[in-house]
Amino acid sequence: MNNSTIRGKKLLVQGAGRGNVGIVKAAKENGVFTIVTGLGGDYPCSVLADKECYADITDCEAVVKVAIDNKVDGAVICCSDTGLRAVGRCNDMMNLCGITENSATLSSNKYMMKELLLANDVRTAAFRKVYNRDDLQKAVGELGFPVIIKAVDLQGSRGINIVKSPDLLIQSFDNVMNQTHEEYCIVEKFLSGREYGAQSFVYDGKVLFILPHGDETIMCKTAVPVGHYIPLDMSEALLEDTSLQVTKAIKALGLDNCPVNVDLIEVDGKAYIIELSGRVGANCLSELVSNYFGINYYEMILYTVLGENPITLFEQRKEPSATMARMVESDKSGVVDSIMIPSLPDTEVCMFVKEGNEIRKFTNSNDAIGQVVVKGASLEKCREMIDKAMNSIIIRLNEAEES
C-alpha cells in the first residue's frame, strides 16, 4: 500500500542494525525520508537509509537533538529495547505519536515492570530484588530452588541464568552482576511449563489484536529462541486467559500507539507474563505477523508513528495463513569463506553476514547469522519448507582456533 499522506515525511530510526531493515524498507516504499542513528560502521540500514547521524542510541539527549535538528515527523525502533527510551523522549518532547518515555523505561527494566504487573493483578512469577550475596541467599530461601537470576536491563537472553541447586548460585549471580549496568538484579521463581509469546498492537487506547505464537528454543545458559510459528495450538480457555493477562499488562505499563512484544509461559493451563515491551518482537516476528494477516505489519507501525491511523491497513487483512521462521546459527566460530543460499518457492532466506565476516558460535540471538521465513497451507508444510531451506544453506568457514 502506498499512502500519499505520509509521502515526504521524515522518520527517525533508532539504530542501523538488521532489526530495523524492515521498517526502513517500508518507509522507503512509501516515500518517507529515513534518518538512522548510530555510532557508524558497516550496518545494513546505513546503506538503505537516506541519512545517517552519529548518535549513541542510549543517549536520549543526543538522539533528541538529531530528531529536532532534522524536524522529524516520527521516531521508531524495532526488535530491541536498547534505544527505546530515547524514542519515548523524542515523542514526549516533540509531541509525536508513539510510546512515551515512561512506558519505554518500564519496558526496558524488568524490576520496575514486574512491580507494576503485580500491582495490577497480572499473573507473573514471584521475584525478589537483589543487590548482594546476602540478599541472594535470603531470596532463594524464600522462593526455593530452582530460580532464575536476571539482569533487569539486558535482552536477547543475555544476563539470564537458571539455577537449580546451590552449587552454581554464587557463580551465576556474579556472572549476571558483571553483565548488568545496574547495581541490582532480580531473582525469580522458576516456572516449569510451555513458553510461548504474543504479538499485539495498541492504538489510541484500543488493543487491535493479541496474536499468540509458538517459540522454538535451544538451551544455552537459558532457553534461547531460534524460531517462531503461527498459529499456536492452544485451548479456548488459555487463549482467553492469555488475552486477559496481556491486556492487563499493556494497561499496567501504559503502552499506547505502539506494537507490543510479550513473553509468556503456560503453567497448569494458565498464562503467566514473563515480560513485555512496547516494540515489535525480534527474530522475524514482524514478518510472521505480516504473513499471518496478509498485510505489511511494518506499514502499520510506520503509519502510527507518523500520525496516521493504522486501523485502515489492519482492516485489509486476509484469511489467516500458517507461517514459520527460523534463525540460522553456527555451531562454530570463524571467518566466512563462502555462502550458498537456496532459491525456493514461498521461502525467504536472508543472511546477515557475507564473505570475510567473523561469526561466533551461537550462544544468544545476537549470534544469529541469518533467517528463513516461510508461508504455507499448514504448520506441517511450513516445517518441511524450513527444514529444506536450512539443509540447503551451505556456509564454509575458516574456523577460529579453540581457546
C-alpha positions as CSV (number, residue, x, y, z in Angstrom):
1,M,0.0,0.0,0.0
2,N,1.3,3.5,-0.8
3,N,-0.1,6.3,1.3
4,S,0.4,9.7,-0.2
5,T,-0.4,11.3,3.2
6,I,2.9,10.2,4.6
7,R,5.0,10.7,1.5
8,G,7.7,13.2,2.1
9,K,7.6,12.9,5.9
10,K,10.7,12.3,7.9
11,L,11.3,9.2,10.1
12,L,14.0,8.8,12.8
13,V,15.0,5.2,13.0
14,Q,17.0,4.3,16.1
15,G,19.9,2.2,15.1
16,A,21.3,1.0,11.8
17,G,21.3,-2.8,12.6
18,R,19.4,-5.6,11.0
19,G,16.4,-5.2,13.3
20,N,15.4,-2.0,11.6
21,V,15.7,-3.1,8.0
22,G,12.0,-3.9,7.6
23,I,10.8,-0.5,8.8
24,V,13.4,1.3,6.7
25,K,12.3,-0.6,3.6
26,A,8.6,0.1,4.3
27,A,9.3,3.8,4.8
28,K,11.2,4.0,1.5
29,E,8.4,2.2,-0.3
30,N,6.0,4.9,1.0
31,G,8.2,7.8,0.1
32,V,9.3,8.6,3.7
33,F,12.7,10.1,4.2
34,T,14.6,7.9,6.7
35,I,17.3,9.1,9.1
36,V,19.1,6.4,11.1
37,T,21.1,7.0,14.3
38,G,24.2,5.0,15.4
39,L,27.9,5.0,16.0
40,G,28.9,4.3,12.5
41,G,30.1,1.1,10.9
42,D,29.1,-1.5,8.3
43,Y,25.4,-1.9,9.2
44,P,22.5,-2.8,6.9
45,C,20.5,0.4,7.4
46,S,23.5,2.6,6.9
47,V,23.2,1.8,3.2
48,L,19.4,1.7,3.0
49,A,18.5,4.9,4.8
50,D,18.6,8.4,3.2
51,K,20.7,9.8,6.0
52,E,22.8,8.6,8.9
53,C,23.5,10.7,12.0
54,Y,26.1,9.9,14.6
55,A,24.5,9.3,18.0
56,D,24.5,6.7,20.7
57,I,21.0,5.3,20.7
58,T,21.1,5.1,24.5
59,D,21.9,8.8,24.8
60,C,18.4,10.4,25.0
61,E,19.7,14.0,24.7
62,A,21.9,13.2,21.6
63,V,19.0,11.4,19.9
64,V,16.5,14.1,20.6
65,K,19.0,16.7,19.2
66,V,19.1,14.6,15.9
67,A,15.3,14.5,15.9
68,I,14.9,18.2,16.4
69,D,17.6,19.3,14.1
70,N,16.1,17.1,11.3
71,K,12.5,18.1,12.1
72,V,11.3,14.5,12.1
73,D,7.6,13.5,12.0
74,G,8.1,10.3,13.9
75,A,10.6,8.1,15.7
76,V,10.8,4.3,16.0
77,I,12.9,1.3,16.9
78,C,12.1,-2.3,16.1
79,C,13.2,-5.6,17.7
80,S,15.2,-4.0,20.5
81,D,14.7,-2.3,23.9
82,T,18.0,-0.6,23.5
83,G,17.2,2.9,22.4
84,L,13.5,2.6,23.2
85,R,13.7,5.2,26.0
86,A,15.2,7.8,23.6
87,V,12.3,7.2,21.2
88,G,9.9,7.9,24.0
89,R,11.8,11.0,24.9
90,C,11.5,12.2,21.3
91,N,7.8,11.5,21.3
92,D,7.2,13.4,24.5
93,M,9.3,16.4,23.6
94,M,8.1,16.8,20.0
95,N,4.5,15.7,20.6
96,L,4.9,12.8,18.3
97,C,2.7,9.7,18.2
98,G,4.1,6.6,19.8
99,I,5.4,5.2,23.1
100,T,6.1,7.6,25.9
101,E,9.4,7.8,27.7
102,N,7.8,6.5,30.9
103,S,6.4,3.4,29.2
104,A,9.6,2.8,27.4
105,T,11.6,2.9,30.7
106,L,9.2,0.4,32.2
107,S,9.6,-1.8,29.1
108,S,13.3,-1.7,29.5
109,N,13.6,-2.6,33.2
110,K,12.4,-6.0,34.4
111,Y,12.2,-5.0,38.0
112,M,10.0,-1.9,37.5
113,M,7.9,-3.9,35.1
114,K,7.4,-6.8,37.5
115,E,6.4,-4.4,40.3
116,L,3.7,-2.9,38.1
117,L,2.5,-6.3,36.9
118,L,1.9,-7.5,40.5
119,A,0.3,-4.2,41.5
120,N,-2.2,-4.5,38.6
121,D,-3.1,-8.2,39.3
122,V,-1.2,-9.5,36.3
123,R,-0.2,-13.1,36.7
124,T,3.6,-13.4,36.9
125,A,6.3,-15.4,38.7
126,A,7.2,-14.4,42.3
127,F,10.5,-12.5,42.5
128,R,12.9,-10.5,44.7
129,K,15.2,-7.6,44.1
130,V,18.8,-8.4,44.9
131,Y,21.8,-6.2,45.5
132,N,24.3,-8.6,47.1
133,R,25.0,-12.1,48.1
134,D,23.2,-11.7,51.4
135,D,20.1,-10.6,49.5
136,L,20.6,-13.5,47.2
137,Q,20.6,-16.1,49.9
138,K,17.5,-14.6,51.5
139,A,15.7,-14.5,48.2
140,V,16.5,-18.2,47.4
141,G,15.4,-19.1,51.0
142,E,12.0,-17.5,50.4
143,L,11.5,-18.7,46.8
144,G,13.2,-22.1,46.8
145,F,15.1,-23.8,44.0
146,P,15.1,-23.7,41.1
147,V,15.3,-19.9,40.4
148,I,16.2,-17.6,37.5
149,I,18.7,-14.8,38.1
150,K,18.1,-12.0,35.7
151,A,19.8,-8.7,34.8
152,V,17.0,-6.1,34.6
153,D,18.4,-4.1,31.7
154,L,19.6,-6.7,29.2
155,Q,17.8,-8.6,26.4
156,G,18.2,-11.4,23.9
157,S,18.7,-14.0,26.7
158,R,21.8,-12.2,27.9
159,G,22.2,-11.8,31.7
160,I,19.8,-14.7,32.5
161,N,20.9,-17.8,34.4
162,I,18.7,-20.7,35.5
163,V,20.0,-22.1,38.9
164,K,18.7,-25.5,40.0
165,S,20.9,-26.1,43.1
166,P,23.2,-24.2,45.5
167,D,26.3,-25.3,43.7
168,L,26.3,-22.6,41.0
169,L,24.3,-20.0,42.8
170,I,27.1,-17.5,43.6
171,Q,28.8,-18.0,40.3
172,S,25.6,-17.4,38.4
173,F,24.8,-14.3,40.5
174,D,28.3,-12.9,39.9
175,N,28.0,-13.6,36.2
176,V,24.8,-11.6,36.0
177,M,26.1,-8.7,38.1
178,N,29.2,-8.5,35.8
179,Q,26.9,-8.0,32.8
180,T,24.3,-5.6,34.1
181,H,24.7,-1.8,34.1
182,E,22.5,-1.6,37.3
183,E,23.6,-2.2,40.9
184,Y,20.9,-4.9,41.3
185,C,19.2,-7.8,39.6
186,I,16.1,-9.9,40.3
187,V,15.8,-13.5,41.4
188,E,12.6,-15.1,40.1
189,K,10.9,-18.3,41.0
190,F,11.5,-20.7,38.1
191,L,8.2,-21.8,36.4
192,S,8.0,-25.1,34.6
193,G,5.8,-25.1,31.6
194,R,5.4,-24.3,27.9
195,E,7.0,-21.0,26.9
196,Y,5.3,-19.0,24.2
197,G,4.9,-15.5,23.0
198,A,2.3,-13.0,21.7
199,Q,2.4,-10.0,19.3
200,S,-0.1,-7.3,20.0
201,F,-0.8,-3.7,18.8
202,V,-2.4,-0.9,20.7
203,Y,-3.6,2.3,19.1
204,D,-5.5,5.2,20.7
205,G,-6.0,3.1,23.9
206,K,-7.5,0.2,22.0
207,V,-5.8,-3.2,21.7
208,L,-6.3,-4.1,18.0
209,F,-5.2,-7.8,18.3
210,I,-3.4,-10.2,20.5
211,L,-1.7,-12.9,18.4
212,P,-0.1,-15.9,20.3
213,H,2.9,-17.6,18.6
214,G,4.9,-20.7,19.3
215,D,8.6,-20.4,20.2
216,E,11.3,-22.8,19.2
217,T,14.3,-22.7,21.6
218,I,17.7,-24.2,22.2
219,M,19.3,-24.4,25.6
220,C,22.4,-22.4,26.3
221,K,22.7,-20.8,29.7
222,T,18.9,-20.4,29.4
223,A,16.4,-21.2,26.7
224,V,17.2,-19.1,23.6
225,P,14.5,-18.5,21.0
226,V,15.7,-19.5,17.5
227,G,12.4,-19.7,15.7
228,H,8.7,-18.9,15.9
229,Y,5.5,-20.1,14.3
230,I,1.8,-19.0,14.0
231,P,-0.8,-20.3,14.7
232,L,-0.2,-21.8,18.1
233,D,-2.3,-24.7,19.2
234,M,-4.0,-23.8,22.5
235,S,-7.3,-24.3,24.2
236,E,-10.0,-21.6,24.1
237,A,-9.6,-21.1,27.8
238,L,-5.9,-20.5,27.6
239,L,-6.4,-18.1,24.6
240,E,-8.9,-16.1,26.7
241,D,-6.6,-16.1,29.7
242,T,-3.7,-15.0,27.5
243,S,-5.7,-12.1,26.1
244,L,-6.8,-11.1,29.6
245,Q,-3.3,-11.1,31.1
246,V,-1.7,-9.4,28.1
247,T,-4.4,-6.7,28.0
248,K,-3.9,-6.0,31.8
249,A,-0.2,-5.9,31.3
250,I,-0.4,-3.4,28.5
251,K,-2.6,-1.2,30.6
252,A,-0.2,-1.6,33.6
253,L,2.7,-0.3,31.7
254,G,0.7,2.5,30.0
255,L,1.6,1.2,26.5
256,D,-0.2,3.0,23.7
257,N,0.3,3.8,20.0
258,C,2.8,1.0,19.5
259,P,3.3,-2.7,18.8
260,V,3.8,-4.9,21.9
261,N,6.0,-7.9,22.2
262,V,5.1,-10.4,25.0
263,D,6.9,-13.4,26.5
264,L,4.6,-15.9,28.4
265,I,4.6,-19.3,30.0
266,E,1.7,-21.7,30.4
267,V,1.6,-23.3,33.8
268,D,-1.3,-25.7,34.6
269,G,-3.4,-24.3,31.9
270,K,-2.9,-20.6,33.0
271,A,-0.9,-17.8,31.3
272,Y,1.9,-16.1,33.2
273,I,3.5,-13.0,31.8
274,I,7.3,-13.2,31.8
275,E,7.9,-9.8,30.3
276,L,6.6,-7.4,27.6
277,S,7.9,-4.4,25.7
278,G,6.4,-1.6,23.6
279,R,8.1,-2.6,20.4
280,V,7.8,-5.3,17.8
281,G,9.3,-8.7,18.5
282,A,12.7,-9.7,17.1
283,N,13.7,-12.8,15.1
284,C,11.2,-12.4,12.2
285,L,8.1,-11.8,14.3
286,S,7.1,-8.8,12.2
287,E,7.4,-10.9,9.1
288,L,5.2,-13.7,10.7
289,V,2.5,-11.2,11.6
290,S,2.6,-9.8,8.1
291,N,2.3,-13.4,6.6
292,Y,-0.4,-14.4,9.0
293,F,-2.7,-11.4,8.4
294,G,-1.7,-10.8,4.7
295,I,-0.6,-7.2,5.4
296,N,2.6,-5.3,5.8
297,Y,3.0,-5.1,9.6
298,Y,5.8,-2.6,9.3
299,E,3.5,-0.3,7.5
300,M,1.1,-0.4,10.4
301,I,3.9,0.7,12.7
302,L,5.0,3.3,10.2
303,Y,1.5,4.8,9.9
304,T,1.2,5.0,13.6
305,V,4.5,6.8,14.4
306,L,3.9,9.2,11.5
307,G,0.5,10.2,12.9
308,E,-1.7,8.2,10.6
309,N,-4.5,5.8,11.6
310,P,-3.2,2.2,11.3
311,I,-6.6,0.6,11.6
312,T,-7.3,1.4,7.9
313,L,-4.5,-1.0,7.0
314,F,-5.4,-3.6,9.6
315,E,-8.9,-3.8,8.2
316,Q,-7.5,-5.0,4.9
317,R,-6.2,-8.3,6.5
318,K,-7.0,-11.5,4.7
319,E,-7.7,-15.1,5.8
320,P,-5.0,-16.2,8.3
321,S,-2.1,-18.3,6.9
322,A,0.3,-20.6,8.7
323,T,3.8,-19.2,8.8
324,M,7.1,-20.1,10.4
325,A,10.6,-18.6,10.8
326,R,13.9,-20.0,11.9
327,M,17.2,-18.2,12.7
328,V,20.4,-19.5,11.1
329,E,23.1,-20.1,13.6
330,S,26.6,-21.6,13.6
331,D,27.9,-24.3,15.9
332,K,31.5,-23.0,15.3
333,S,33.3,-19.7,15.3
334,G,35.3,-18.4,12.4
335,V,35.5,-16.2,9.3
336,V,33.0,-16.8,6.5
337,D,34.7,-18.2,3.4
338,S,31.6,-18.7,1.3
339,I,27.8,-18.9,1.5
340,M,25.4,-20.7,-0.8
341,I,21.8,-19.5,-0.4
342,P,19.0,-21.6,-1.9
343,S,16.1,-20.2,-4.1
344,L,12.9,-22.0,-3.0
345,P,9.2,-21.1,-3.6
346,D,7.3,-19.3,-0.8
347,T,10.6,-19.1,1.2
348,E,12.6,-16.0,2.1
349,V,16.2,-16.5,3.1
350,C,18.2,-13.6,4.4
351,M,21.8,-13.8,5.5
352,F,23.1,-11.2,7.9
353,V,26.7,-12.0,7.1
354,K,28.9,-12.1,4.0
355,E,32.2,-13.4,2.9
356,G,35.0,-12.2,5.1
357,N,32.8,-11.6,8.2
358,E,33.7,-13.1,11.5
359,I,31.0,-15.1,13.2
360,R,30.6,-16.6,16.7
361,K,29.4,-20.0,17.9
362,F,25.8,-19.5,18.8
363,T,25.1,-18.6,22.4
364,N,22.3,-16.0,22.1
365,S,20.2,-14.3,19.5
366,N,22.8,-11.7,18.7
367,D,24.9,-14.5,17.2
368,A,22.3,-15.4,14.6
369,I,23.8,-15.1,11.1
370,G,20.6,-15.3,9.0
371,Q,16.9,-16.1,8.9
372,V,14.4,-18.2,6.9
373,V,10.7,-17.3,6.7
374,V,8.1,-19.4,5.0
375,K,4.4,-19.4,4.5
376,G,2.3,-22.5,3.8
377,A,-1.0,-24.3,3.9
378,S,-0.3,-25.7,7.4
379,L,2.4,-25.7,10.1
380,E,3.4,-29.2,8.9
381,K,4.0,-27.9,5.4
382,C,5.9,-24.9,6.8
383,R,8.2,-27.1,8.8
384,E,9.0,-29.2,5.7
385,M,9.9,-25.9,3.9
386,I,12.0,-24.6,6.8
387,D,13.9,-27.9,7.0
388,K,14.5,-28.0,3.3
389,A,15.8,-24.4,3.3
390,M,18.1,-24.9,6.3
391,N,19.6,-28.0,4.8
392,S,20.2,-26.1,1.6
393,I,22.2,-23.3,3.1
394,I,25.9,-24.0,2.9
395,I,28.3,-21.9,4.9
396,R,32.1,-22.6,4.7
397,L,34.3,-21.2,7.5
398,N,37.9,-20.6,8.2
399,E,37.5,-21.8,11.7
400,A,38.8,-20.0,14.7
401,E,41.2,-21.9,17.0
402,E,39.7,-23.1,20.2
403,S,41.0,-21.2,23.2
